[in-house]
Short mmCIF file of C-alpha atoms and ligand atoms in Angstrom, two decimals:
data_model
loop_
_atom_site.label_atom_id
_atom_site.label_comp_id
_atom_site.label_asym_id
_atom_site.label_seq_id
_atom_site.Cartn_x
_atom_site.Cartn_y
_atom_site.Cartn_z
CA UNK W 5 122.86 103.32 78.19
CA UNK W 6 121.86 101.24 81.06
CA UNK W 7 123.90 102.99 83.35
CA UNK W 8 122.57 106.35 82.16
CA UNK W 9 118.68 104.74 82.27
CA UNK W 10 119.45 104.07 85.91
CA UNK W 11 119.96 107.39 87.01
CA UNK W 12 116.49 108.34 85.68
CA UNK W 13 113.61 108.98 87.97
CA UNK W 14 111.68 105.86 88.49
CA UNK W 15 108.53 107.47 86.62
CA UNK W 16 110.84 107.82 83.88
CA UNK W 17 112.02 104.47 83.75
CA UNK W 18 108.53 102.88 84.31
CA UNK W 19 107.27 104.91 81.41
CA UNK W 20 109.95 103.73 79.08
CA UNK W 21 109.29 100.37 79.98
CA UNK W 22 105.48 100.60 79.26
CA UNK W 23 105.82 101.92 76.07
CA UNK W 24 107.98 99.19 75.29
CA UNK W 25 105.70 96.74 76.59
CA UNK W 26 102.99 98.36 74.37
CA UNK W 27 105.32 98.00 71.43
CA UNK W 28 106.08 94.62 71.76
CA UNK W 29 102.67 93.52 72.12
CA UNK W 30 101.50 95.20 69.07
CA UNK W 31 104.44 93.46 67.12
CA UNK W 32 103.02 90.15 68.40
CA UNK W 33 99.82 91.25 67.06
CA UNK W 34 100.92 91.99 63.54
CA UNK W 35 103.21 89.33 63.38
CA UNK W 36 101.09 86.70 64.30
CA UNK W 37 98.21 88.15 62.24
CA UNK W 38 95.96 87.39 64.94
CA UNK W 39 92.35 87.66 64.85
CA UNK W 40 90.77 90.62 67.19
CA UNK W 41 89.11 87.86 69.33
CA UNK W 42 91.93 85.99 70.02
CA UNK W 43 94.48 88.71 70.93
CA UNK W 44 93.29 92.20 70.43
CA UNK W 45 96.08 94.93 70.20
CA UNK W 46 96.78 97.78 72.44
CA UNK W 47 95.08 100.16 69.90
CA UNK W 48 91.91 97.96 69.90
CA UNK W 49 91.88 97.76 73.72
CA UNK W 50 91.93 101.60 73.86
CA UNK W 51 89.05 101.66 71.45
CA UNK W 52 87.18 99.65 73.37
CA UNK W 53 88.43 101.31 76.76
CA UNK W 54 86.79 104.45 75.25
CA UNK W 55 83.66 102.90 74.35
CA UNK W 56 83.16 101.48 77.78
CA UNK W 57 83.95 104.46 79.74
CA UNK W 58 81.42 106.64 77.54
CA UNK W 59 78.63 104.49 77.64
CA UNK W 60 79.22 104.33 81.62
CA UNK W 61 79.53 100.75 81.99
CA UNK W 62 83.06 101.18 83.01
CA UNK W 63 82.61 103.50 85.74
CA UNK W 64 79.68 101.91 87.22
CA UNK W 65 81.22 98.39 87.49
CA UNK W 66 84.84 99.72 88.48
CA UNK W 67 82.78 101.59 91.28
CA UNK W 68 80.67 98.75 92.73
CA UNK W 69 83.85 96.20 92.71
CA UNK W 70 85.81 99.16 94.59
CA UNK W 71 82.79 99.80 96.97
CA UNK W 72 83.26 95.76 97.68
CA UNK W 73 86.61 95.84 97.97
CA UNK W 74 87.02 98.62 100.35
CA UNK W 75 84.83 97.36 103.18
CA UNK W 76 86.37 94.03 102.53
CA UNK W 77 89.16 95.04 103.35
CA UNK W 78 88.51 97.19 106.44
CA UNK W 79 86.26 94.50 107.52
CA UNK W 80 88.96 91.82 107.20
CA UNK W 81 91.34 93.85 109.08
CA UNK W 82 88.98 94.60 111.85
CA UNK W 83 88.41 90.73 112.73
CA UNK W 84 91.72 89.45 112.12
CA UNK W 85 93.38 92.17 114.23
CA UNK W 86 91.70 91.41 117.71
CA UNK W 87 91.76 87.52 116.80
CA UNK W 88 95.48 87.63 116.19
CA UNK W 89 96.09 89.67 119.41
CA UNK W 90 94.19 86.50 121.15
CA UNK W 91 95.92 84.04 119.39
CA UNK W 92 99.68 85.69 120.21
CA UNK W 93 98.21 86.21 124.05
CA UNK W 94 96.35 83.20 124.87
CA UNK W 95 98.12 79.82 124.04
CA UNK W 96 94.85 78.19 124.96
CA UNK W 97 92.91 80.27 122.34
CA UNK W 98 95.77 79.40 119.84
CA UNK W 99 95.38 75.70 120.41
CA UNK W 100 91.54 75.66 119.95
CA UNK W 101 91.10 77.88 116.86
CA UNK W 102 94.45 77.32 115.14
CA UNK W 103 93.86 73.40 113.51
CA UNK W 104 90.49 75.18 111.94
CA UNK W 105 92.20 78.16 110.88
CA UNK W 106 94.95 76.47 108.74
CA UNK W 107 92.51 73.64 107.75
CA UNK W 108 90.31 76.51 106.12
CA UNK W 109 93.26 77.63 104.16
CA UNK W 110 93.28 74.38 102.51
CA UNK W 111 89.65 74.98 100.77
CA UNK W 112 89.98 77.19 98.03
CA UNK W 113 87.87 80.40 98.34
CA UNK W 114 86.33 79.55 94.74
CA UNK W 115 84.81 76.40 96.30
CA UNK W 116 83.19 78.17 99.19
CA UNK W 117 82.04 81.58 97.69
CA UNK W 118 78.87 79.97 95.72
CA UNK W 119 77.90 78.85 98.95
CA UNK W 120 77.89 82.27 100.67
CA UNK W 121 75.89 83.74 97.84
CA UNK W 122 73.11 80.74 98.99
CA UNK W 123 73.62 81.83 102.65
CA UNK W 124 73.93 85.44 102.56
CA UNK W 125 70.50 87.37 101.30
CA UNK W 126 72.17 90.63 100.19
CA UNK W 127 74.11 89.96 96.80
CA UNK W 128 76.57 93.02 97.68
CA UNK W 129 77.16 91.63 100.87
CA UNK W 130 78.07 88.14 99.97
CA UNK W 131 80.39 89.62 97.58
CA UNK W 132 82.05 91.73 100.53
CA UNK W 133 82.12 88.64 102.21
CA UNK W 134 84.25 86.78 100.00
CA UNK W 135 86.68 89.51 100.07
CA UNK W 136 86.48 89.43 104.02
CA UNK W 137 87.50 85.97 104.04
CA UNK W 138 90.28 86.36 101.46
CA UNK W 139 91.85 89.16 103.31
CA UNK W 140 91.38 87.87 106.64
CA UNK W 141 94.30 85.07 106.81
CA UNK W 142 97.35 86.97 105.61
CA UNK W 143 96.34 89.98 107.94
CA UNK W 144 95.71 87.44 110.69
CA UNK W 145 99.25 85.43 110.22
CA UNK W 146 101.01 89.06 109.97
CA UNK W 147 99.31 90.21 113.33
CA UNK W 148 100.82 87.28 115.30
CA UNK W 149 103.98 87.53 113.59
CA UNK W 150 104.10 90.95 114.21
CA UNK W 151 103.36 90.68 118.00
CA UNK W 152 105.84 87.30 118.26
CA UNK W 153 108.50 90.00 117.26
CA UNK W 154 108.50 91.96 120.12
CA UNK W 155 111.24 91.29 122.35
CA UNK W 156 110.99 90.29 125.75
CA UNK W 157 113.20 92.64 127.31
CA UNK W 158 111.03 95.56 125.99
CA UNK W 159 107.71 93.90 127.69
CA UNK W 160 110.28 93.86 130.86
CA UNK W 161 110.88 97.39 130.60
CA UNK W 162 106.92 98.43 130.32
CA UNK W 163 106.28 96.17 133.09
CA UNK W 164 109.21 98.02 135.33
CA UNK W 165 107.65 101.17 134.47
CA UNK W 166 104.52 99.77 135.85
CA UNK W 167 102.39 100.41 132.26
CA UNK W 168 98.95 99.69 131.74
CA UNK W 169 97.68 96.85 129.42
CA UNK W 170 96.57 99.38 127.15
CA UNK W 171 99.73 101.63 127.39
CA UNK W 172 101.74 98.44 126.48
CA UNK W 173 99.61 98.12 123.40
CA UNK W 174 99.60 101.33 122.35
CA UNK W 175 103.06 102.44 122.85
CA UNK W 176 105.22 99.05 122.50
CA UNK W 177 103.03 96.47 120.63
CA UNK W 178 101.55 98.43 118.10
CA UNK W 179 104.40 100.09 116.88
CA UNK W 180 106.89 97.32 117.37
CA UNK W 181 104.29 95.01 114.98
CA UNK W 182 103.73 97.78 112.50
CA UNK W 183 106.39 96.84 109.82
CA UNK W 184 105.23 93.39 109.51
CA UNK W 185 101.70 94.32 110.20
CA UNK W 186 102.13 96.68 106.94
CA UNK W 187 103.61 93.92 105.14
CA UNK W 188 100.48 91.66 105.82
CA UNK W 189 98.26 94.80 104.91
CA UNK W 190 99.80 95.08 101.46
CA UNK W 191 98.99 91.69 100.57
CA UNK W 192 95.56 91.90 101.98
CA UNK W 193 95.08 95.38 100.00
CA UNK W 194 95.62 93.42 96.51
CA UNK W 195 93.73 89.97 97.54
CA UNK W 196 90.72 92.16 98.65
CA UNK W 197 90.53 92.78 94.75
CA UNK W 198 90.78 89.15 94.05
CA UNK W 199 88.54 88.44 96.67
CA UNK W 200 85.84 90.82 95.43
CA UNK W 201 86.13 89.52 92.20
CA UNK W 202 85.71 85.66 93.00
CA UNK W 203 82.77 87.02 94.74
CA UNK W 204 81.20 88.68 91.43
CA UNK W 205 82.23 85.51 89.18
CA UNK W 206 80.03 83.05 91.13
CA UNK W 207 76.77 85.08 91.53
CA UNK W 208 74.24 84.14 88.58
CA UNK W 209 72.73 87.72 88.90
CA UNK W 210 75.71 89.76 89.39
CA UNK W 211 77.57 93.26 88.65
CA UNK W 212 80.97 94.75 89.04
CA UNK W 213 84.15 94.42 86.96
CA UNK W 214 83.98 90.45 87.56
CA UNK W 215 80.55 90.20 86.24
CA UNK W 216 81.89 92.71 83.35
CA UNK W 217 84.76 90.09 82.55
CA UNK W 218 82.34 87.20 82.22
CA UNK W 219 79.60 89.00 79.97
CA UNK W 220 82.64 89.98 77.85
CA UNK W 221 84.01 86.72 77.37
CA UNK W 222 80.89 84.89 76.38
CA UNK W 223 80.29 87.66 73.97
CA UNK W 224 83.78 87.16 72.94
CA UNK W 225 84.56 90.69 73.39
CA UNK W 226 88.55 89.89 74.00
CA UNK W 227 89.09 93.60 73.87
CA UNK W 228 86.74 94.12 76.79
CA UNK W 229 88.34 91.50 78.83
CA UNK W 230 91.64 93.16 78.48
CA UNK W 231 89.77 96.37 79.44
CA UNK W 232 88.73 95.15 82.55
CA UNK W 233 92.01 93.06 83.26
CA UNK W 234 93.89 96.22 83.30
CA UNK W 235 91.33 98.33 85.33
CA UNK W 236 91.63 95.67 88.07
CA UNK W 237 95.46 95.64 87.66
CA UNK W 238 95.16 99.37 88.02
CA UNK W 239 92.91 99.02 91.38
CA UNK W 240 95.13 96.84 93.08
CA UNK W 241 98.19 98.72 92.31
CA UNK W 242 96.43 101.78 93.75
CA UNK W 243 95.26 100.09 97.02
CA UNK W 244 98.92 98.91 97.19
CA UNK W 245 100.09 102.51 96.52
CA UNK W 246 98.28 103.92 99.39
CA UNK W 247 99.59 101.19 101.87
CA UNK W 248 102.82 101.94 100.63
CA UNK W 249 102.36 105.66 101.27
CA UNK W 250 101.16 105.00 104.70
CA UNK W 251 103.95 102.52 105.28
CA UNK W 252 106.44 105.29 104.01
CA UNK W 253 104.72 107.78 106.47
CA UNK W 254 103.98 105.73 109.40
CA UNK W 255 107.96 104.02 109.25
CA UNK W 256 109.59 107.11 108.69
CA UNK W 257 112.28 106.46 111.63
CA UNK W 258 113.28 103.34 109.64
CA UNK W 259 115.39 105.76 107.30
CA UNK W 260 117.60 106.34 110.40
CA UNK W 261 118.29 102.88 111.14
CA UNK W 262 119.76 102.30 107.63
CA UNK W 263 121.39 105.87 108.14
CA UNK W 264 125.01 106.40 109.04
CA UNK W 265 126.19 106.29 112.71
CA UNK W 266 127.31 109.61 114.35
CA UNK R 27 119.65 105.54 155.33
CA UNK R 28 118.29 107.54 152.41
CA UNK R 29 115.40 106.24 150.66
CA UNK R 30 113.65 103.14 149.79
CA UNK R 31 115.29 99.72 150.70
CA UNK R 32 114.97 96.28 149.21
CA UNK R 33 114.27 93.13 151.08
CA UNK R 34 114.28 89.47 150.11
CA UNK R 35 113.18 87.03 152.88
CA UNK R 36 114.16 82.93 152.10
CA UNK R 37 113.22 83.53 148.35
CA UNK R 38 113.16 80.25 146.49
CA UNK R 39 112.17 80.25 142.46
CA UNK R 40 111.23 77.61 140.43
CA UNK R 41 110.36 78.07 136.75
CA UNK R 42 107.52 76.72 135.17
CA UNK R 43 109.80 73.91 133.56
CA UNK R 44 110.36 72.89 136.92
CA UNK R 45 113.98 74.10 136.97
CA UNK R 46 114.88 75.87 140.43
CA UNK R 47 117.26 78.83 139.85
CA UNK R 48 117.53 80.19 143.10
CA UNK R 49 117.38 78.65 146.72
CA UNK R 50 116.61 80.62 150.10
CA UNK R 51 117.90 83.76 149.19
CA UNK R 52 117.90 86.68 152.06
CA UNK R 53 119.55 89.66 151.64
CA UNK R 54 118.50 93.35 152.39
CA UNK R 55 119.53 96.76 150.28
CA UNK R 56 119.51 100.01 152.44
CA UNK R 57 118.22 103.16 151.11
CA UNK R 58 120.89 104.90 148.91
CA UNK R 59 123.20 101.98 148.71
CA UNK R 60 125.11 100.48 145.68
CA UNK R 61 125.28 96.86 145.63
CA UNK R 62 126.94 94.79 143.39
CA UNK R 63 125.86 91.18 142.46
CA UNK R 64 128.62 88.87 141.00
CA UNK R 65 128.66 85.07 140.18
CA UNK R 66 129.25 82.63 137.24
CA UNK R 67 126.80 82.83 134.18
CA UNK R 68 123.54 81.06 134.75
CA UNK R 69 123.53 81.12 138.53
CA UNK R 70 120.52 83.41 138.68
CA UNK R 71 121.77 86.94 138.84
CA UNK R 72 119.31 88.33 136.37
CA UNK R 73 116.55 86.29 138.08
CA UNK R 74 117.07 87.96 141.19
CA UNK R 75 117.31 91.22 139.54
CA UNK R 76 113.90 90.44 137.89
CA UNK R 77 112.36 89.34 141.30
CA UNK R 78 113.34 92.70 142.82
CA UNK R 79 111.60 94.57 139.73
CA UNK R 80 108.45 92.36 140.46
CA UNK R 81 108.78 91.06 137.13
CA UNK R 82 108.65 87.36 138.51
CA UNK R 83 106.38 86.48 141.58
CA UNK R 84 108.86 84.11 143.63
CA UNK R 85 107.50 80.71 144.24
CA UNK R 86 108.50 80.82 147.74
CA UNK R 87 109.28 83.78 149.93
CA UNK R 88 108.57 87.37 149.58
CA UNK R 89 110.38 90.49 147.82
CA UNK R 90 109.42 93.72 149.37
CA UNK R 91 110.25 97.22 147.80
CA UNK R 92 109.93 99.86 150.60
CA UNK R 93 107.42 97.25 152.56
CA UNK R 94 105.74 96.28 149.82
CA UNK R 95 105.28 93.13 147.49
CA UNK R 96 107.60 94.11 144.55
CA UNK R 97 105.06 92.21 142.56
CA UNK R 98 102.23 94.70 143.73
CA UNK R 99 103.89 97.94 143.97
CA UNK R 100 102.72 100.74 141.33
CA UNK R 101 106.12 102.45 142.13
CA UNK R 102 107.84 102.09 138.94
CA UNK R 103 111.64 100.89 139.09
CA UNK R 104 114.56 101.90 136.84
CA UNK R 105 116.06 99.12 134.83
CA UNK R 106 118.73 98.99 132.40
CA UNK R 107 120.07 95.42 130.50
CA UNK R 108 123.36 94.89 128.53
CA UNK R 109 121.60 95.53 125.27
CA UNK R 110 120.19 99.23 125.15
CA UNK R 111 116.50 98.11 124.91
CA UNK R 112 115.77 101.66 123.32
CA UNK R 113 112.68 101.67 121.25
CA UNK R 114 114.22 102.33 117.71
CA UNK R 115 110.85 104.24 116.43
CA UNK R 116 111.45 106.89 119.06
CA UNK R 117 113.98 109.66 119.08
CA UNK R 118 116.49 109.64 121.94
CA UNK R 119 114.00 112.34 123.78
CA UNK R 120 111.46 110.40 123.17
CA UNK R 121 112.50 107.38 124.61
CA UNK R 122 113.70 109.24 127.83
CA UNK R 123 110.32 110.35 127.89
CA UNK R 124 108.57 107.43 127.97
CA UNK R 125 108.62 106.70 131.82
CA UNK R 126 106.93 109.96 132.30
CA UNK R 127 104.78 109.52 129.44
CA UNK R 128 103.31 106.26 131.10
CA UNK R 129 102.79 108.27 134.31
CA UNK R 130 100.62 110.93 132.15
CA UNK R 131 103.08 113.49 132.06
CA UNK R 132 102.93 115.45 128.70
CA UNK R 133 106.41 115.81 126.82
CA UNK R 134 105.70 119.55 126.97
CA UNK R 135 105.61 119.42 130.68
CA UNK R 136 108.88 117.40 131.18
CA UNK R 137 110.69 118.91 128.06
CA UNK R 138 113.47 120.73 130.41
CA UNK R 139 113.84 117.71 132.78
CA UNK R 140 114.95 115.75 130.00
CA UNK R 141 117.44 118.18 127.95
CA UNK R 142 118.68 118.49 131.75
CA UNK R 143 119.13 114.99 132.07
CA UNK R 144 120.77 114.19 128.55
CA UNK R 145 123.25 117.07 129.80
CA UNK R 146 123.91 114.99 132.90
CA UNK R 147 124.57 111.46 130.70
CA UNK R 148 126.75 113.60 128.46
CA UNK R 149 124.44 113.48 125.59
CA UNK R 150 123.47 117.24 125.28
CA UNK R 151 122.40 118.17 121.02
CA UNK R 152 121.24 114.18 120.60
CA UNK R 153 117.78 114.55 121.57
CA UNK R 154 116.51 114.39 118.00
CA UNK R 155 118.55 111.39 117.24
CA UNK R 156 117.27 107.77 116.63
CA UNK R 157 118.86 105.03 118.56
CA UNK R 158 120.13 103.56 115.10
CA UNK R 159 122.29 106.60 114.71
CA UNK R 160 124.09 106.48 118.10
CA UNK R 161 127.36 104.17 119.22
CA UNK R 162 126.82 101.59 121.84
CA UNK R 163 128.24 103.66 124.58
CA UNK R 164 125.86 106.42 123.64
CA UNK R 165 122.66 104.22 123.24
CA UNK R 166 123.33 102.95 127.13
CA UNK R 167 123.65 106.58 128.50
CA UNK R 168 120.39 106.96 127.09
CA UNK R 169 118.90 103.56 128.60
CA UNK R 170 120.71 105.04 131.97
CA UNK R 171 118.79 108.27 131.45
CA UNK R 172 115.35 106.74 130.75
CA UNK R 173 115.98 104.33 133.77
CA UNK R 174 116.42 107.59 136.08
CA UNK R 175 113.95 110.10 134.58
CA UNK R 176 111.22 109.39 136.76
CA UNK R 177 113.35 109.54 139.93
CA UNK R 178 112.89 106.27 140.50
CA UNK R 179 114.07 104.97 144.28
CA UNK R 180 115.85 101.85 142.97
CA UNK R 181 117.91 101.28 140.03
CA UNK R 182 118.64 97.78 138.94
CA UNK R 183 121.47 97.25 136.44
CA UNK R 184 121.73 93.96 134.66
CA UNK R 185 125.44 93.91 133.62
CA UNK R 186 124.75 97.57 131.90
CA UNK R 187 128.22 98.17 130.19
CA UNK R 188 128.80 94.17 129.22
CA UNK R 189 128.88 95.11 125.63
CA UNK R 190 131.16 98.23 125.81
CA UNK R 191 134.71 98.40 125.17
CA UNK R 192 137.13 98.62 128.31
CA UNK R 193 137.90 101.95 128.13
CA UNK R 194 134.08 103.21 127.50
CA UNK R 195 133.31 100.81 130.14
CA UNK R 196 135.47 102.71 133.06
CA UNK R 197 134.12 105.75 131.87
CA UNK R 198 130.38 105.01 132.23
CA UNK R 199 131.21 103.50 135.48
CA UNK R 200 132.51 106.89 136.79
CA UNK R 201 129.80 108.45 135.16
CA UNK R 202 127.22 106.22 137.02
CA UNK R 203 128.85 107.13 140.48
CA UNK R 204 128.50 110.92 140.11
CA UNK R 205 124.91 110.36 139.08
CA UNK R 206 124.19 108.17 141.86
CA UNK R 207 125.89 110.51 144.11
CA UNK R 208 123.49 113.16 143.22
CA UNK R 209 120.36 111.60 143.15
CA UNK R 210 118.65 109.88 145.85
CA UNK R 211 118.49 106.08 144.45
CA UNK R 212 119.33 102.70 145.68
CA UNK R 213 121.10 100.57 142.97
CA UNK R 214 121.81 97.07 142.72
CA UNK R 215 124.02 96.08 139.63
CA UNK R 216 125.01 92.73 138.39
CA UNK R 217 128.25 92.79 136.74
CA UNK R 218 131.02 89.79 135.28
CA UNK R 219 133.74 92.53 136.03
CA UNK R 220 135.10 92.26 139.93
CA UNK R 221 137.15 95.48 139.37
CA UNK R 222 134.32 97.20 138.49
CA UNK R 223 132.13 95.76 141.42
CA UNK R 224 134.70 96.60 143.95
CA UNK R 225 135.30 100.28 142.63
CA UNK R 226 131.68 101.30 142.22
CA UNK R 227 129.85 99.41 145.13
CA UNK R 228 129.24 99.54 149.03
CA UNK R 229 128.65 96.06 149.12
CA UNK R 230 129.77 92.83 146.84
CA UNK R 231 127.14 89.95 147.09
CA UNK R 232 128.44 86.81 145.76
CA UNK R 233 125.93 84.02 144.24
CA UNK R 234 126.83 80.41 144.00
CA UNK R 235 125.74 77.13 143.31
CA UNK R 236 122.98 75.60 141.60
CA UNK R 237 120.20 76.43 142.75
CA UNK R 238 121.81 79.80 143.37
CA UNK R 239 122.31 81.21 147.06
CA UNK R 240 124.38 83.76 148.13
CA UNK R 241 127.46 82.84 149.82
CA UNK R 242 129.39 86.01 150.62
CA UNK R 243 128.63 89.53 151.32
CA UNK R 244 131.71 91.78 151.27
CA UNK R 245 131.72 95.40 152.21
CA UNK R 246 134.06 97.62 150.32
CA UNK R 247 135.15 100.30 152.67
CA UNK R 248 137.02 102.22 150.22
CA UNK R 249 136.77 105.85 150.47
CA UNK R 250 134.45 107.99 148.19
CA UNK R 251 134.78 109.69 145.59
CA UNK R 252 136.43 106.66 144.16
CA UNK R 253 138.62 107.12 141.22
CA UNK R 254 140.19 104.82 138.79
CA UNK R 255 143.50 105.54 140.65
CA UNK R 256 142.38 103.48 143.53
CA UNK R 257 142.58 100.16 141.38
CA UNK R 258 146.31 100.14 141.91
CA UNK R 259 146.21 99.94 145.70
CA UNK R 260 146.73 96.92 147.69
CA UNK R 261 143.59 97.61 149.41
CA UNK R 262 141.37 97.34 146.14
CA UNK R 263 143.65 94.35 145.22
CA UNK R 264 142.83 92.77 148.66
CA UNK R 265 138.92 93.50 148.17
CA UNK R 266 139.39 91.76 144.22
CA UNK R 267 141.37 88.72 145.40
CA UNK R 268 138.60 88.35 148.30
CA UNK R 269 135.65 88.27 146.00
CA UNK R 270 137.60 86.02 143.30
CA UNK R 271 138.22 83.55 146.05
CA UNK R 272 134.33 83.44 147.21
CA UNK R 273 133.43 82.77 143.45
CA UNK R 274 133.52 79.01 143.54
N1 ADP D 22 112.19 81.73 131.77
C1 ADP D 22 112.87 80.73 132.15
N2 ADP D 22 112.43 79.53 132.41
C2 ADP D 22 113.60 78.48 132.44
N3 ADP D 22 114.59 78.79 132.89
C3 ADP D 22 115.29 79.84 133.19
C4 ADP D 22 114.56 81.10 132.59
N4 ADP D 22 115.38 82.13 132.67
C5 ADP D 22 116.32 81.86 132.99
N5 ADP D 22 116.57 80.42 133.12
C6 ADP D 22 117.65 79.54 133.69
O1 ADP D 22 117.98 80.12 134.84
C7 ADP D 22 119.28 79.94 135.02
C8 ADP D 22 119.87 81.24 135.74
O2 ADP D 22 119.55 82.27 134.73
P1 ADP D 22 119.95 83.83 134.96
O3 ADP D 22 119.22 84.32 136.14
O4 ADP D 22 119.77 84.44 133.66
O5 ADP D 22 121.60 83.72 135.29
P2 ADP D 22 122.70 84.88 135.19
O6 ADP D 22 122.30 86.17 135.01
O7 ADP D 22 123.45 84.53 136.54
O8 ADP D 22 123.59 84.28 134.34
C9 ADP D 22 119.96 79.77 133.66
O9 ADP D 22 120.46 78.24 133.74
C10 ADP D 22 118.84 79.82 132.85
O10 ADP D 22 118.92 78.86 131.70
MG1 MG D 23 122.16 87.44 133.55
#
């Protein structure tokens, strides 16, 4: 049975495991005889989903969170990439900023986020900023690791061909660092959702899925909490999927690296 | 005398950690010459080659390529290491095209040249393969084609066949000779194999000591074209013995 399942397409395996999960969840609710406020069943959640979808609250708040996540991710990349390049090229810059960068990681974002809402006038941009900060470090680390992975001999090859700095970046460093860079981007993509959520949590007058989550909890609408959680999960998965697709496209050559020798 | 020549004048090189690799090395290579560089490991052969490529600026002395300081010249050289050093994300054709691309020539305008060159190194039909799909010998041929595609006047080889099995190595040596005779290129090749040095080179330089200096400069007056059968002659054996004795 298991071997036959293994041969099925992956979407079918996923569908089966998903149905099984829903079933187990429903069973727990039924056997435990839990109150709807403690643990709603999948059916209750689906009902609630329909309600908030139709009254427009879910699409609205999802869109708001999404519109924070995307700029957060891109701005994070836009800052982390050049700094990562500088860090790996200049030992001086590395010595100068590394201690602060590492120390900053010891401070939980949830502690800084309220400060940001005070400092940044725009409530929207203060939430984006939290996402930027969360995304920044893993991207930075991966840019540095990616550039360090370029073998010295390949730099020497480019120098012997008298390549310009830009050519070295474009034709050597970027493609060589890409696998590690994309791995960082995957982490960053999922973290950006968490960042936006934290930003929404800490604002008194807020909006977005984080806001919806907090409100639902206060009102003991546990089924709505579940709706938000699932939506967040789907959003993170979608972003992860887009990066994976990008990875698959950009690193097509790797399929040959594992292929047979001639 | 054919093309460019290399001139090292009283070269000493000290690495940033204070280690002196080579001291007071002077040598000249005439255009079109094939020179082999031999010596024990760690004696500074690769360092000398990198100095000739203009990758390092010598601490003392001057490295001239065609009467220009090597680290200033915009003239690209051909470089092959023991490792093929191919870019794994490019096909064979893409790898060979790289030097031309850096000079700003499009793949379209150089396509025919690349195909001809691949043919010359015995890789016709492999243009669209990726490096990971090639054997060690084939990958090294691609590296050689890449080092020659922009028609450099100087080809620098650092133990280029060191990672290959003995038979492939002999075959590659013969192919290198054939290509060298077709093209106006000056060759400086580091090798660990004394027979290989004798069979291929016009001159064999021996590097010795710590820091390294050139202690012998032996001209190989075997006729060309050189063939593998020459390895059995007493003349060949005489050269090999002389070089062996010169390595301390
Ligand atoms: N960048 C470097 N910094 C310090 N020492 C080096 C460096 N590169 C090479 N060396 C040292 O210089 C010596 C000569 O190296 P190399 O030129 O590679 O020798 P060979 O090619 O003859 O084996 C070795 O002892 C090596 O450890
Ligand atoms: Mg060496």
